[in-house]
Amino acid sequence: MSENAKISNTYNEAVGTAKEKLGHATHNQRMAGSGAAQKTDAQINQQHHKAQTHAHAQGVGNNIQGETQKAAGTVANDPSLRARGQANDNLGDVQRSY
């Protein structure tokens, strides 16, 4: 997520919160609902970004672990360890593409 998208989400969350509070204060349920929806949408977008970042970091870790296991399996002539390494490397690739 770009810096502009983060700023946009922060802006939309703040505006949504203000609209929701103003709507409640003036008994304008339409405004309050619109503000709540805008705020929630911004929060969902932020959580989605955090999930993507977390998955990418896990993927990098699994790639490193997989490469290490494959190398150790090659040195030790252990096909099982090489296979586990390949599986972890593949898992890391999938996680990083999320």
Short mmCIF file of N, CA and C in Angstrom, two decimals, residues 6-95:
data_model
loop_
_atom_site.label_atom_id
_atom_site.label_comp_id
_atom_site.label_asym_id
_atom_site.label_seq_id
_atom_site.Cartn_x
_atom_site.Cartn_y
_atom_site.Cartn_z
N LYS A 6 -2.37 5.14 2.50
CA LYS A 6 -2.43 5.22 3.96
C LYS A 6 -3.03 6.54 4.40
N ILE A 7 -2.59 7.61 3.75
CA ILE A 7 -3.12 8.94 4.09
C ILE A 7 -4.61 9.00 3.78
N SER A 8 -4.99 8.45 2.64
CA SER A 8 -6.40 8.43 2.26
C SER A 8 -7.24 7.65 3.27
N ASN A 9 -6.73 6.50 3.73
CA ASN A 9 -7.47 5.73 4.73
C ASN A 9 -7.59 6.49 6.04
N THR A 10 -6.52 7.13 6.46
CA THR A 10 -6.55 7.92 7.70
C THR A 10 -7.55 9.06 7.57
N TYR A 11 -7.52 9.73 6.43
CA TYR A 11 -8.45 10.83 6.16
C TYR A 11 -9.90 10.32 6.19
N ASN A 12 -10.16 9.23 5.46
CA ASN A 12 -11.52 8.71 5.40
C ASN A 12 -12.01 8.22 6.75
N GLU A 13 -11.13 7.67 7.56
CA GLU A 13 -11.54 7.24 8.89
C GLU A 13 -11.91 8.45 9.75
N ALA A 14 -11.11 9.52 9.68
CA ALA A 14 -11.38 10.72 10.46
C ALA A 14 -12.67 11.41 10.00
N VAL A 15 -12.86 11.54 8.69
CA VAL A 15 -14.07 12.16 8.16
C VAL A 15 -15.29 11.32 8.51
N GLY A 16 -15.15 10.01 8.36
CA GLY A 16 -16.26 9.12 8.70
C GLY A 16 -16.66 9.24 10.16
N THR A 17 -15.67 9.29 11.04
CA THR A 17 -15.94 9.44 12.47
C THR A 17 -16.64 10.76 12.74
N ALA A 18 -16.17 11.84 12.12
CA ALA A 18 -16.79 13.15 12.32
C ALA A 18 -18.24 13.16 11.81
N LYS A 19 -18.47 12.58 10.62
CA LYS A 19 -19.83 12.53 10.08
C LYS A 19 -20.74 11.70 10.98
N GLU A 20 -20.22 10.59 11.48
CA GLU A 20 -21.02 9.74 12.36
C GLU A 20 -21.42 10.49 13.63
N LYS A 21 -20.46 11.17 14.25
CA LYS A 21 -20.74 11.91 15.48
C LYS A 21 -21.69 13.07 15.23
N LEU A 22 -21.47 13.79 14.13
CA LEU A 22 -22.35 14.90 13.79
C LEU A 22 -23.76 14.39 13.51
N GLY A 23 -23.86 13.29 12.81
CA GLY A 23 -25.17 12.70 12.51
C GLY A 23 -25.91 12.33 13.79
N HIS A 24 -25.19 11.72 14.74
CA HIS A 24 -25.83 11.37 16.02
C HIS A 24 -26.25 12.62 16.79
N ALA A 25 -25.38 13.63 16.78
CA ALA A 25 -25.66 14.86 17.53
C ALA A 25 -26.86 15.60 16.97
N THR A 26 -27.05 15.52 15.65
CA THR A 26 -28.16 16.24 15.01
C THR A 26 -29.36 15.32 14.72
N HIS A 27 -29.27 14.10 15.20
CA HIS A 27 -30.33 13.10 14.98
C HIS A 27 -30.56 12.82 13.50
N ASN A 28 -29.50 12.93 12.72
CA ASN A 28 -29.55 12.64 11.30
C ASN A 28 -28.95 11.25 11.09
N GLN A 29 -29.84 10.25 11.09
CA GLN A 29 -29.39 8.87 11.01
C GLN A 29 -28.71 8.54 9.68
N ARG A 30 -29.15 9.20 8.63
CA ARG A 30 -28.53 8.97 7.32
C ARG A 30 -27.06 9.40 7.35
N MET A 31 -26.79 10.57 7.91
CA MET A 31 -25.41 11.06 8.01
C MET A 31 -24.60 10.16 8.94
N ALA A 32 -25.19 9.78 10.06
CA ALA A 32 -24.49 8.92 11.01
C ALA A 32 -24.14 7.58 10.36
N GLY A 33 -25.07 7.02 9.62
CA GLY A 33 -24.82 5.74 8.94
C GLY A 33 -23.77 5.87 7.85
N SER A 34 -23.84 6.96 7.10
CA SER A 34 -22.85 7.20 6.05
C SER A 34 -21.46 7.35 6.64
N GLY A 35 -21.37 8.07 7.75
CA GLY A 35 -20.08 8.25 8.41
C GLY A 35 -19.54 6.95 8.96
N ALA A 36 -20.41 6.14 9.56
CA ALA A 36 -19.98 4.85 10.10
C ALA A 36 -19.48 3.94 8.98
N ALA A 37 -20.16 3.96 7.85
CA ALA A 37 -19.74 3.13 6.70
C ALA A 37 -18.40 3.60 6.17
N GLN A 38 -18.20 4.90 6.06
CA GLN A 38 -16.93 5.44 5.56
C GLN A 38 -15.80 5.08 6.51
N LYS A 39 -16.03 5.23 7.80
CA LYS A 39 -15.01 4.91 8.80
C LYS A 39 -14.67 3.42 8.76
N THR A 40 -15.69 2.58 8.69
CA THR A 40 -15.47 1.13 8.67
C THR A 40 -14.72 0.70 7.41
N ASP A 41 -15.06 1.28 6.28
CA ASP A 41 -14.38 0.95 5.03
C ASP A 41 -12.88 1.29 5.13
N ALA A 42 -12.56 2.43 5.71
CA ALA A 42 -11.16 2.83 5.87
C ALA A 42 -10.44 1.87 6.82
N GLN A 43 -11.11 1.46 7.89
CA GLN A 43 -10.49 0.53 8.83
C GLN A 43 -10.25 -0.83 8.20
N ILE A 44 -11.18 -1.29 7.39
CA ILE A 44 -11.02 -2.57 6.69
C ILE A 44 -9.83 -2.50 5.73
N ASN A 45 -9.72 -1.40 5.01
CA ASN A 45 -8.58 -1.24 4.09
C ASN A 45 -7.25 -1.27 4.84
N GLN A 46 -7.19 -0.63 6.01
CA GLN A 46 -5.97 -0.64 6.80
C GLN A 46 -5.64 -2.06 7.29
N GLN A 47 -6.65 -2.79 7.75
CA GLN A 47 -6.42 -4.15 8.23
C GLN A 47 -5.96 -5.06 7.09
N HIS A 48 -6.52 -4.86 5.92
CA HIS A 48 -6.11 -5.64 4.75
C HIS A 48 -4.63 -5.41 4.46
N HIS A 49 -4.21 -4.17 4.52
CA HIS A 49 -2.80 -3.84 4.29
C HIS A 49 -1.91 -4.51 5.33
N LYS A 50 -2.32 -4.47 6.60
CA LYS A 50 -1.53 -5.10 7.65
C LYS A 50 -1.42 -6.61 7.42
N ALA A 51 -2.51 -7.23 6.98
CA ALA A 51 -2.49 -8.68 6.72
C ALA A 51 -1.54 -9.00 5.58
N GLN A 52 -1.54 -8.17 4.53
CA GLN A 52 -0.63 -8.39 3.41
C GLN A 52 0.82 -8.26 3.85
N THR A 53 1.11 -7.27 4.66
CA THR A 53 2.47 -7.05 5.14
C THR A 53 2.93 -8.23 5.99
N HIS A 54 2.05 -8.72 6.86
CA HIS A 54 2.37 -9.86 7.73
C HIS A 54 2.62 -11.11 6.90
N ALA A 55 1.77 -11.38 5.92
CA ALA A 55 1.93 -12.56 5.07
C ALA A 55 3.24 -12.49 4.30
N HIS A 56 3.59 -11.32 3.81
CA HIS A 56 4.84 -11.16 3.07
C HIS A 56 6.04 -11.46 3.97
N ALA A 57 6.01 -10.95 5.19
CA ALA A 57 7.11 -11.20 6.13
C ALA A 57 7.23 -12.68 6.46
N GLN A 58 6.10 -13.35 6.65
CA GLN A 58 6.14 -14.79 6.91
C GLN A 58 6.72 -15.52 5.70
N GLY A 59 6.35 -15.08 4.53
CA GLY A 59 6.85 -15.70 3.31
C GLY A 59 8.35 -15.60 3.18
N VAL A 60 8.89 -14.44 3.49
CA VAL A 60 10.34 -14.26 3.44
C VAL A 60 11.01 -15.22 4.42
N GLY A 61 10.45 -15.32 5.62
CA GLY A 61 11.00 -16.24 6.63
C GLY A 61 10.97 -17.68 6.15
N ASN A 62 9.86 -18.09 5.54
CA ASN A 62 9.77 -19.45 5.03
C ASN A 62 10.73 -19.69 3.87
N ASN A 63 10.93 -18.68 3.02
CA ASN A 63 11.91 -18.82 1.94
C ASN A 63 13.32 -19.04 2.50
N ILE A 64 13.68 -18.27 3.49
CA ILE A 64 15.01 -18.40 4.11
C ILE A 64 15.15 -19.78 4.75
N GLN A 65 14.13 -20.18 5.51
CA GLN A 65 14.17 -21.49 6.15
C GLN A 65 14.27 -22.60 5.11
N GLY A 66 13.49 -22.48 4.04
CA GLY A 66 13.50 -23.49 2.99
C GLY A 66 14.85 -23.60 2.31
N GLU A 67 15.45 -22.45 1.98
CA GLU A 67 16.76 -22.47 1.33
C GLU A 67 17.81 -23.09 2.25
N THR A 68 17.74 -22.78 3.53
CA THR A 68 18.68 -23.35 4.50
C THR A 68 18.50 -24.86 4.60
N GLN A 69 17.25 -25.31 4.66
CA GLN A 69 16.99 -26.75 4.75
C GLN A 69 17.45 -27.48 3.48
N LYS A 70 17.21 -26.87 2.32
CA LYS A 70 17.64 -27.51 1.08
C LYS A 70 19.16 -27.63 1.04
N ALA A 71 19.86 -26.59 1.45
CA ALA A 71 21.33 -26.63 1.46
C ALA A 71 21.84 -27.67 2.46
N ALA A 72 21.25 -27.68 3.64
CA ALA A 72 21.67 -28.66 4.65
C ALA A 72 21.36 -30.07 4.18
N GLY A 73 20.23 -30.25 3.53
CA GLY A 73 19.87 -31.57 3.02
C GLY A 73 20.82 -32.04 1.94
N THR A 74 21.28 -31.12 1.13
CA THR A 74 22.25 -31.46 0.08
C THR A 74 23.59 -31.85 0.70
N VAL A 75 24.05 -31.06 1.66
CA VAL A 75 25.32 -31.35 2.33
C VAL A 75 25.25 -32.69 3.06
N ALA A 76 24.14 -32.94 3.74
CA ALA A 76 23.99 -34.17 4.53
C ALA A 76 23.48 -35.34 3.69
N ASN A 77 23.23 -35.09 2.41
CA ASN A 77 22.67 -36.12 1.53
C ASN A 77 21.37 -36.68 2.12
N ASP A 78 20.49 -35.77 2.57
CA ASP A 78 19.23 -36.14 3.21
C ASP A 78 18.07 -35.67 2.33
N PRO A 79 17.49 -36.57 1.53
CA PRO A 79 16.40 -36.17 0.62
C PRO A 79 15.17 -35.65 1.37
N SER A 80 14.93 -36.18 2.56
CA SER A 80 13.77 -35.73 3.35
C SER A 80 13.93 -34.26 3.75
N LEU A 81 15.11 -33.89 4.18
CA LEU A 81 15.38 -32.51 4.58
C LEU A 81 15.30 -31.58 3.37
N ARG A 82 15.83 -32.04 2.23
CA ARG A 82 15.73 -31.23 1.01
C ARG A 82 14.27 -31.03 0.63
N ALA A 83 13.46 -32.08 0.76
CA ALA A 83 12.03 -31.98 0.41
C ALA A 83 11.31 -31.01 1.35
N ARG A 84 11.61 -31.08 2.65
CA ARG A 84 11.00 -30.12 3.59
C ARG A 84 11.42 -28.69 3.23
N GLY A 85 12.68 -28.55 2.84
CA GLY A 85 13.17 -27.23 2.43
C GLY A 85 12.44 -26.72 1.20
N GLN A 86 12.22 -27.59 0.24
CA GLN A 86 11.50 -27.19 -0.97
C GLN A 86 10.06 -26.80 -0.62
N ALA A 87 9.44 -27.56 0.29
CA ALA A 87 8.07 -27.25 0.70
C ALA A 87 8.00 -25.88 1.39
N ASN A 88 8.95 -25.60 2.27
CA ASN A 88 8.97 -24.30 2.94
C ASN A 88 9.25 -23.17 1.96
N ASP A 89 10.13 -23.41 1.01
CA ASP A 89 10.42 -22.41 0.00
C ASP A 89 9.18 -22.11 -0.84
N ASN A 90 8.47 -23.16 -1.23
CA ASN A 90 7.23 -22.99 -2.00
C ASN A 90 6.17 -22.24 -1.19
N LEU A 91 6.04 -22.60 0.09
CA LEU A 91 5.09 -21.91 0.96
C LEU A 91 5.43 -20.43 1.05
N GLY A 92 6.71 -20.13 1.19
CA GLY A 92 7.14 -18.73 1.24
C GLY A 92 6.78 -17.97 -0.02
N ASP A 93 6.95 -18.62 -1.18
CA ASP A 93 6.58 -17.97 -2.45
C ASP A 93 5.10 -17.63 -2.48
N VAL A 94 4.28 -18.57 -2.03
CA VAL A 94 2.82 -18.33 -2.01
C VAL A 94 2.48 -17.19 -1.06
N GLN A 95 3.04 -17.22 0.12
CA GLN A 95 2.76 -16.17 1.10
C GLN A 95 3.19 -14.80 0.61
#
